[in-house]
Amino acid sequence: HPTHTQIESRTLVDLNVTYADAEDRYHVTLFGKNLLDEEYRISANSVANLWNFSQYGAPMQWGVEFGLKFN
């Protein structure tokens, strides 16, 4: 018999752009995750056929990262 799952297919769009200086002493990264703000389940468990206990993935996130190298 076929296997049934409650986890839907999904397409997540992430992006990051990094600039590093010529000596690679520092970097700056702009990043975005789940840029389409897709709502998706990462797990789901049926509880006695009464309800589903579901966990959802992270919503859209964006930010800036700075990094330095110490030699």
XYZ file of C-alpha atoms in Angstrom:
71
model
C 0.000 0.000 0.000
C 1.254 3.546 -0.653
C 2.991 5.566 2.024
C 1.210 8.789 3.005
C 3.087 11.774 4.375
C 1.907 15.110 5.703
C 5.076 16.920 4.672
C 4.460 18.936 1.506
C 7.016 19.644 -1.192
C 8.542 23.107 -1.003
C 10.911 25.459 -2.738
C 12.984 27.689 -0.491
C 14.962 30.612 -1.893
C 18.103 31.703 -0.018
C 20.690 34.261 -1.109
C 23.987 35.528 0.215
C 26.527 37.984 -1.158
C 29.989 38.330 0.394
C 32.640 41.005 -0.021
C 36.166 40.304 1.264
C 39.134 42.688 1.095
C 42.117 41.799 -1.124
C 44.160 40.472 1.834
C 41.162 38.461 3.135
C 41.405 40.157 6.537
C 37.705 40.890 6.815
C 34.427 40.094 5.090
C 30.905 41.432 5.010
C 28.024 39.152 4.022
C 24.433 40.145 3.281
C 22.105 37.164 3.558
C 18.468 36.234 3.197
C 16.745 32.926 3.934
C 13.290 31.770 2.824
C 12.956 34.978 0.796
C 9.525 33.979 -0.540
C 8.362 33.636 3.108
C 6.985 30.159 2.431
C 5.140 28.498 5.314
C 6.094 24.817 5.493
C 6.021 21.961 7.950
C 9.278 20.313 8.936
C 7.557 17.574 10.954
C 4.038 16.365 11.664
C 2.747 13.647 13.956
C -0.828 12.463 14.137
C -1.982 12.174 17.760
C -4.588 9.387 18.127
C -6.261 10.602 14.916
C -7.576 13.576 16.917
C -5.132 16.283 15.840
C -1.719 16.818 14.268
C 1.280 18.041 16.194
C 3.223 20.040 13.578
C 6.443 22.015 13.580
C 6.992 24.697 10.970
C 10.178 25.974 9.344
C 11.601 29.417 9.966
C 9.943 32.427 8.294
C 11.839 34.879 6.072
C 15.083 36.037 7.652
C 17.696 38.532 6.524
C 20.783 40.058 8.010
C 24.400 41.192 7.791
C 27.449 39.281 9.008
C 30.856 40.839 9.662
C 34.005 38.776 10.083
C 37.654 39.541 10.937
C 40.726 37.319 10.782
C 43.384 37.687 13.471
C 46.822 36.317 12.617
